[in-house]
mmCIF file of C-alpha atoms in Angstrom:
data_model
loop_
_atom_site.group_PDB
_atom_site.id
_atom_site.type_symbol
_atom_site.label_atom_id
_atom_site.label_comp_id
_atom_site.label_asym_id
_atom_site.label_seq_id
_atom_site.Cartn_x
_atom_site.Cartn_y
_atom_site.Cartn_z
ATOM 1 C CA MET A 1 32.309 164.385 120.466
ATOM 2 C CA ALA A 2 32.516 161.151 122.472
ATOM 3 C CA THR A 3 29.387 159.824 124.117
ATOM 4 C CA ILE A 4 29.226 160.071 127.919
ATOM 5 C CA LYS A 5 28.888 156.659 129.459
ATOM 6 C CA VAL A 6 26.892 156.445 132.676
ATOM 7 C CA LEU A 7 26.796 153.562 135.119
ATOM 8 C CA GLY A 8 24.644 153.770 138.234
ATOM 9 C CA GLY A 9 24.262 157.533 137.792
ATOM 10 C CA GLN A 10 28.057 158.057 137.635
ATOM 11 C CA THR A 11 29.998 159.091 134.550
ATOM 12 C CA LEU A 12 32.621 156.557 133.500
ATOM 13 C CA CYS A 13 36.037 157.837 132.404
ATOM 14 C CA PRO A 14 35.433 161.533 133.208
ATOM 15 C CA ILE A 15 39.101 162.330 132.560
ATOM 16 C CA ALA A 16 39.035 160.652 129.163
ATOM 17 C CA TYR A 17 35.940 162.628 128.271
ATOM 18 C CA LYS A 18 37.621 165.915 129.208
ATOM 19 C CA LEU A 19 40.814 165.065 127.318
ATOM 20 C CA GLN A 20 39.028 164.029 124.115
ATOM 21 C CA SER A 21 38.749 167.607 122.862
ATOM 22 C CA SER A 22 42.463 168.220 123.436
ATOM 23 C CA PHE A 23 43.527 164.991 121.712
ATOM 24 C CA PRO A 24 40.906 164.379 118.964
ATOM 25 C CA GLN A 25 43.239 162.022 117.103
ATOM 26 C CA PHE A 26 42.786 159.435 119.884
ATOM 27 C CA GLN A 27 39.615 157.401 120.285
ATOM 28 C CA HIS A 28 37.641 158.075 123.482
ATOM 29 C CA THR A 29 37.476 154.340 124.171
ATOM 30 C CA ASP A 30 41.281 154.062 124.035
ATOM 31 C CA ILE A 31 41.776 156.886 126.529
ATOM 32 C CA CYS A 32 39.013 155.479 128.700
ATOM 33 C CA THR A 33 40.604 152.019 128.751
ATOM 34 C CA LEU A 34 43.920 153.546 129.790
ATOM 35 C CA GLU A 35 42.221 155.610 132.484
ATOM 36 C CA LEU A 36 40.399 152.604 133.937
ATOM 37 C CA LYS A 37 43.567 150.502 134.049
ATOM 38 C CA MET A 38 45.490 153.300 135.750
ATOM 39 C CA GLU A 39 42.598 153.913 138.143
ATOM 40 C CA VAL A 40 42.598 150.256 139.193
ATOM 41 C CA TYR A 41 46.346 150.362 139.732
ATOM 42 C CA MET A 42 46.301 153.652 141.674
ATOM 43 C CA SER A 43 43.387 152.501 143.858
ATOM 44 C CA SER A 44 45.163 149.282 144.751
ATOM 45 C CA THR A 45 48.454 150.999 145.600
ATOM 46 C CA SER A 46 47.029 154.108 147.285
ATOM 47 C CA PRO A 47 43.519 153.203 148.493
ATOM 48 C CA GLY A 48 43.432 155.966 151.068
ATOM 49 C CA SER A 49 44.802 158.726 148.865
ATOM 50 C CA TYR A 50 42.533 161.536 147.735
ATOM 51 C CA SER A 51 45.071 162.977 145.278
ATOM 52 C CA TRP A 52 45.390 159.913 143.074
ATOM 53 C CA ARG A 53 42.904 161.218 140.517
ATOM 54 C CA ARG A 54 44.873 164.433 140.058
ATOM 55 C CA PHE A 55 48.058 162.389 139.647
ATOM 56 C CA LEU A 56 46.234 160.112 137.223
ATOM 57 C CA LEU A 57 45.208 163.134 135.161
ATOM 58 C CA PHE A 58 48.824 164.301 135.047
ATOM 59 C CA LEU A 59 50.042 160.881 133.874
ATOM 60 C CA LEU A 60 47.377 160.637 131.189
ATOM 61 C CA ILE A 61 48.190 164.076 129.797
ATOM 62 C CA LEU A 62 51.906 163.262 129.849
ATOM 63 C CA LEU A 63 51.448 159.949 128.026
ATOM 64 C CA LEU A 64 49.098 161.394 125.435
ATOM 65 C CA SER A 65 51.378 164.391 124.808
ATOM 66 C CA ILE A 66 54.397 162.141 124.243
ATOM 67 C CA THR A 67 52.416 159.891 121.912
ATOM 68 C CA ASN A 68 51.002 162.883 120.083
ATOM 69 C CA SER A 69 54.497 164.310 119.591
ATOM 70 C CA HIS A 70 55.728 161.029 118.120
ATOM 71 C CA ILE A 71 52.769 160.893 115.742
ATOM 72 C CA SER A 72 53.348 164.501 114.638
ATOM 73 C CA LEU A 73 57.064 163.913 114.054
ATOM 74 C CA ALA A 74 56.385 160.736 112.073
ATOM 75 C CA SER A 75 53.763 162.532 110.000
ATOM 76 C CA ALA A 76 56.108 165.450 109.297
ATOM 77 C CA ALA A 77 58.918 163.084 108.298
ATOM 78 C CA THR A 78 56.611 161.208 105.923
ATOM 79 C CA SER A 79 55.378 164.473 104.403
ATOM 80 C CA THR A 80 58.929 165.766 103.888
ATOM 81 C CA SER A 81 59.987 162.485 102.305
ATOM 82 C CA SER A 82 57.017 162.519 99.926
ATOM 83 C CA THR A 83 57.622 166.133 98.906
ATOM 84 C CA GLN A 84 61.261 165.360 98.147
ATOM 85 C CA THR A 85 60.180 162.394 96.016
ATOM 86 C CA TYR A 86 57.814 164.623 94.053
ATOM 87 C CA LYS A 87 60.504 167.275 93.541
ATOM 88 C CA THR A 88 62.953 164.647 92.339
ATOM 89 C CA TYR A 89 60.370 163.464 89.807
ATOM 90 C CA ILE A 90 59.874 167.023 88.536
ATOM 91 C CA LYS A 91 63.621 167.644 88.310
ATOM 92 C CA THR A 92 64.206 164.394 86.421
ATOM 93 C CA THR A 93 61.388 165.083 83.959
ATOM 94 C CA CYS A 94 62.521 168.692 83.484
ATOM 95 C CA ASN A 95 65.843 167.360 82.180
ATOM 96 C CA SER A 96 64.010 166.562 78.942
ATOM 97 C CA THR A 97 63.408 170.289 78.320
ATOM 98 C CA LEU A 98 65.675 172.909 76.760
ATOM 99 C CA TYR A 99 65.634 174.948 79.964
ATOM 100 C CA PRO A 100 65.688 172.421 82.847
ATOM 101 C CA LYS A 101 66.612 174.937 85.551
ATOM 102 C CA VAL A 102 63.784 177.281 84.575
ATOM 103 C CA CYS A 103 61.465 174.275 84.359
ATOM 104 C CA TYR A 104 62.288 173.013 87.843
ATOM 105 C CA LYS A 105 62.211 176.462 89.421
ATOM 106 C CA SER A 106 58.769 177.226 87.990
ATOM 107 C CA LEU A 107 57.192 173.842 88.798
ATOM 108 C CA SER A 108 58.795 172.590 92.033
ATOM 109 C CA TYR A 109 56.574 174.926 94.065
ATOM 110 C CA TYR A 110 53.595 172.806 92.936
ATOM 111 C CA ALA A 111 55.250 169.469 93.807
ATOM 112 C CA SER A 112 52.599 168.471 96.362
ATOM 113 C CA GLU A 113 49.886 168.985 93.732
ATOM 114 C CA ILE A 114 51.726 167.398 90.810
ATOM 115 C CA LYS A 115 53.110 164.449 92.795
ATOM 116 C CA THR A 116 54.367 162.039 90.090
ATOM 117 C CA ASP A 117 51.472 162.517 87.675
ATOM 118 C CA PRO A 118 52.687 163.333 84.104
ATOM 119 C CA LEU A 119 49.340 164.848 83.123
ATOM 120 C CA LYS A 120 49.263 167.162 86.155
ATOM 121 C CA LEU A 121 52.850 168.135 85.415
ATOM 122 C CA CYS A 122 51.950 169.155 81.858
ATOM 123 C CA ASN A 123 48.806 171.001 82.938
ATOM 124 C CA THR A 124 50.772 172.907 85.561
ATOM 125 C CA ALA A 125 53.463 173.764 83.004
ATOM 126 C CA LEU A 126 50.765 175.173 80.730
ATOM 127 C CA GLU A 127 49.248 177.137 83.625
ATOM 128 C CA VAL A 128 52.678 178.620 84.422
ATOM 129 C CA ALA A 129 53.172 179.531 80.751
ATOM 130 C CA ILE A 130 49.747 181.202 80.590
ATOM 131 C CA GLU A 131 50.533 183.217 83.708
ATOM 132 C CA ALA A 132 53.865 184.283 82.187
ATOM 133 C CA ALA A 133 52.085 185.276 78.960
ATOM 134 C CA GLN A 134 49.527 187.360 80.846
ATOM 135 C CA ASN A 135 52.292 189.102 82.810
ATOM 136 C CA THR A 136 54.173 189.774 79.581
ATOM 137 C CA SER A 137 51.058 191.194 77.952
ATOM 138 C CA SER A 138 50.628 193.565 80.896
ATOM 139 C CA ILE A 139 54.283 194.667 80.784
ATOM 140 C CA VAL A 140 54.312 195.307 77.035
ATOM 141 C CA SER A 141 50.967 197.120 77.175
ATOM 142 C CA LYS A 142 52.314 199.507 79.832
ATOM 143 C CA ILE A 143 55.414 200.154 77.728
ATOM 144 C CA SER A 144 53.213 201.001 74.731
ATOM 145 C CA GLU A 145 51.630 203.796 76.786
ATOM 146 C CA GLN A 146 54.949 205.557 77.376
ATOM 147 C CA ILE A 147 55.224 209.097 76.081
ATOM 148 C CA GLY A 148 57.874 209.789 73.453
ATOM 149 C CA LEU A 149 57.740 206.565 71.439
ATOM 150 C CA LEU A 150 58.345 206.925 67.729
ATOM 151 C CA SER A 151 55.544 205.817 65.419
ATOM 152 C CA THR A 152 57.667 202.890 64.179
ATOM 153 C CA GLU A 153 58.386 201.815 67.750
ATOM 154 C CA ALA A 154 54.715 202.072 68.710
ATOM 155 C CA ALA A 155 53.758 199.945 65.691
ATOM 156 C CA VAL A 156 56.262 197.197 66.568
ATOM 157 C CA ILE A 157 55.105 197.150 70.198
ATOM 158 C CA GLU A 158 51.447 196.951 69.156
ATOM 159 C CA ASP A 159 52.270 193.992 66.911
ATOM 160 C CA CYS A 160 54.050 192.385 69.849
ATOM 161 C CA ILE A 161 50.999 192.865 72.065
ATOM 162 C CA ASP A 162 48.852 191.122 69.444
ATOM 163 C CA ASN A 163 51.368 188.264 69.211
ATOM 164 C CA VAL A 164 51.326 187.736 72.972
ATOM 165 C CA LYS A 165 47.517 187.834 73.100
ATOM 166 C CA ASP A 166 47.402 185.181 70.374
ATOM 167 C CA SER A 167 49.866 183.130 72.417
ATOM 168 C CA ILE A 168 47.582 183.362 75.458
ATOM 169 C CA TYR A 169 44.556 182.140 73.473
ATOM 170 C CA GLU A 170 46.536 179.232 72.006
ATOM 171 C CA LEU A 171 47.906 178.183 75.384
ATOM 172 C CA GLN A 172 44.425 178.349 76.902
ATOM 173 C CA ASP A 173 43.048 176.228 74.049
ATOM 174 C CA SER A 174 45.776 173.664 74.642
ATOM 175 C CA GLN A 175 45.029 173.621 78.367
ATOM 176 C CA ASN A 176 41.316 173.067 77.737
ATOM 177 C CA ALA A 177 42.136 170.207 75.373
ATOM 178 C CA MET A 178 44.437 168.653 77.993
ATOM 179 C CA GLY A 179 41.512 168.548 80.376
ATOM 180 C CA GLN A 180 39.492 166.467 77.930
ATOM 181 C CA LEU A 181 42.069 163.839 77.024
ATOM 182 C CA GLY A 182 40.841 160.277 76.795
ATOM 183 C CA GLY A 183 39.174 157.723 74.606
ATOM 184 C CA SER A 184 40.346 156.246 71.333
ATOM 185 C CA ASN A 185 41.356 159.620 69.859
ATOM 186 C CA ALA A 186 43.662 160.642 72.729
ATOM 187 C CA GLU A 187 46.686 160.568 70.439
ATOM 188 C CA PHE A 188 44.983 162.959 68.022
ATOM 189 C CA GLN A 189 44.070 165.242 70.916
ATOM 190 C CA ILE A 190 47.686 165.306 72.094
ATOM 191 C CA ASP A 191 48.804 166.239 68.571
ATOM 192 C CA SER A 192 46.311 169.113 68.594
ATOM 193 C CA VAL A 193 47.682 170.330 71.923
ATOM 194 C CA LYS A 194 51.217 170.218 70.532
ATOM 195 C CA THR A 195 50.086 172.210 67.483
ATOM 196 C CA TRP A 196 48.552 174.963 69.645
ATOM 197 C CA VAL A 197 51.596 175.210 71.919
ATOM 198 C CA SER A 198 53.887 175.304 68.871
ATOM 199 C CA ALA A 199 51.763 178.114 67.432
ATOM 200 C CA ALA A 200 52.147 180.019 70.713
ATOM 201 C CA ILE A 201 55.924 179.680 70.473
ATOM 202 C CA THR A 202 55.793 180.985 66.891
ATOM 203 C CA ASP A 203 53.809 184.052 67.965
ATOM 204 C CA GLU A 204 56.245 184.767 70.786
ATOM 205 C CA ASN A 205 59.236 184.496 68.449
ATOM 206 C CA THR A 206 57.479 186.760 65.941
ATOM 207 C CA CYS A 207 57.458 189.466 68.601
ATOM 208 C CA LEU A 208 61.200 189.022 69.143
ATOM 209 C CA ASP A 209 61.865 189.118 65.398
ATOM 210 C CA GLY A 210 59.946 192.383 65.111
ATOM 211 C CA LEU A 211 62.070 193.945 67.849
ATOM 212 C CA ASP A 212 65.260 192.838 66.116
ATOM 213 C CA GLU A 213 64.236 193.974 62.628
ATOM 214 C CA MET A 214 62.942 197.420 63.534
ATOM 215 C CA LYS A 215 64.894 200.118 65.354
ATOM 216 C CA VAL A 216 63.431 200.292 68.830
ATOM 217 C CA ASN A 217 64.733 202.263 71.791
ATOM 218 C CA THR A 218 67.385 200.105 73.507
ATOM 219 C CA THR A 219 65.874 200.459 76.986
ATOM 220 C CA VAL A 220 62.394 199.624 75.712
ATOM 221 C CA GLN A 221 63.710 196.692 73.697
ATOM 222 C CA LYS A 222 65.551 195.204 76.690
ATOM 223 C CA LYS A 223 62.442 195.342 78.874
ATOM 224 C CA ILE A 224 60.283 193.639 76.276
ATOM 225 C CA ARG A 225 62.905 191.064 75.279
ATOM 226 C CA LYS A 226 63.491 190.012 78.901
ATOM 227 C CA SER A 227 59.806 189.311 79.455
ATOM 228 C CA ILE A 228 59.280 187.642 76.065
ATOM 229 C CA LEU A 229 62.351 185.415 76.438
ATOM 230 C CA ASN A 230 61.116 184.219 79.822
ATOM 231 C CA LEU A 231 57.735 183.458 78.246
ATOM 232 C CA CYS A 232 59.406 181.594 75.368
ATOM 233 C CA LYS A 233 61.277 179.380 77.833
ATOM 234 C CA MET A 234 58.113 178.599 79.798
ATOM 235 C CA THR A 235 56.194 177.705 76.641
ATOM 236 C CA SER A 236 59.074 175.674 75.228
ATOM 237 C CA ASN A 237 59.284 173.696 78.468
ATOM 238 C CA ALA A 238 55.546 173.032 78.432
ATOM 239 C CA LEU A 239 55.795 171.631 74.903
ATOM 240 C CA ALA A 240 58.790 169.452 75.820
ATOM 241 C CA LEU A 241 56.908 167.992 78.785
ATOM 242 C CA ILE A 242 53.815 167.339 76.651
ATOM 243 C CA ASN A 243 56.061 165.496 74.199
ATOM 244 C CA THR A 244 56.892 163.019 76.979
ATOM 245 C CA LEU A 245 53.248 161.968 77.376
ATOM 246 C CA LYS A 246 52.450 158.475 76.119
ATOM 247 C CA TYR A 247 48.972 157.429 75.021
#
């Protein structure tokens, strides 16, 4: 809140003080200077008028509103331009993956957080893959609880659940390692991350192989395959992005 200035028992710039709360982006001193200049002008042109202060208030509000609108528009334009730059960066980098469209669709939402930071891009890709793995685990677990599954089908689905859980642990380990990158052994740390993500991909493919090798209800198989394939793409993209890191 601006400080009230008093001269000879009279508050200076009373209009500026009142307007400060409505236009906090402007300094009180700037509004006050404008008010004093306009007051001098209005007093000299209409010395006998009692309505000049009301007119002065109207002019001040009008000027500040116009200026505020210009600032807001400029800020919005800058923000939009920056976001587009970030999205372009993500799209360009996603072209290095096997599934660029899936990559861009899953990561562009986080453009304002990722900006053009390769490390943030990789961490976000891992976070998206972990979320996909957790969703897949939930879907497959619900399917395993269906009544009427054959014992062979139940066994394959249980193995798949274990594979996905292993994938989650490996992706989480890789994410934790990404958060500790640095120092002289950064290259070794990156290799460890790649190993964990590769292991996650292996576990996910093992689930798919089990579905293909054993006779599983077609409807059940389609539901599981759809979720697992989406997870495989997310994990594959995360690995491809990590491969672009340079240390």
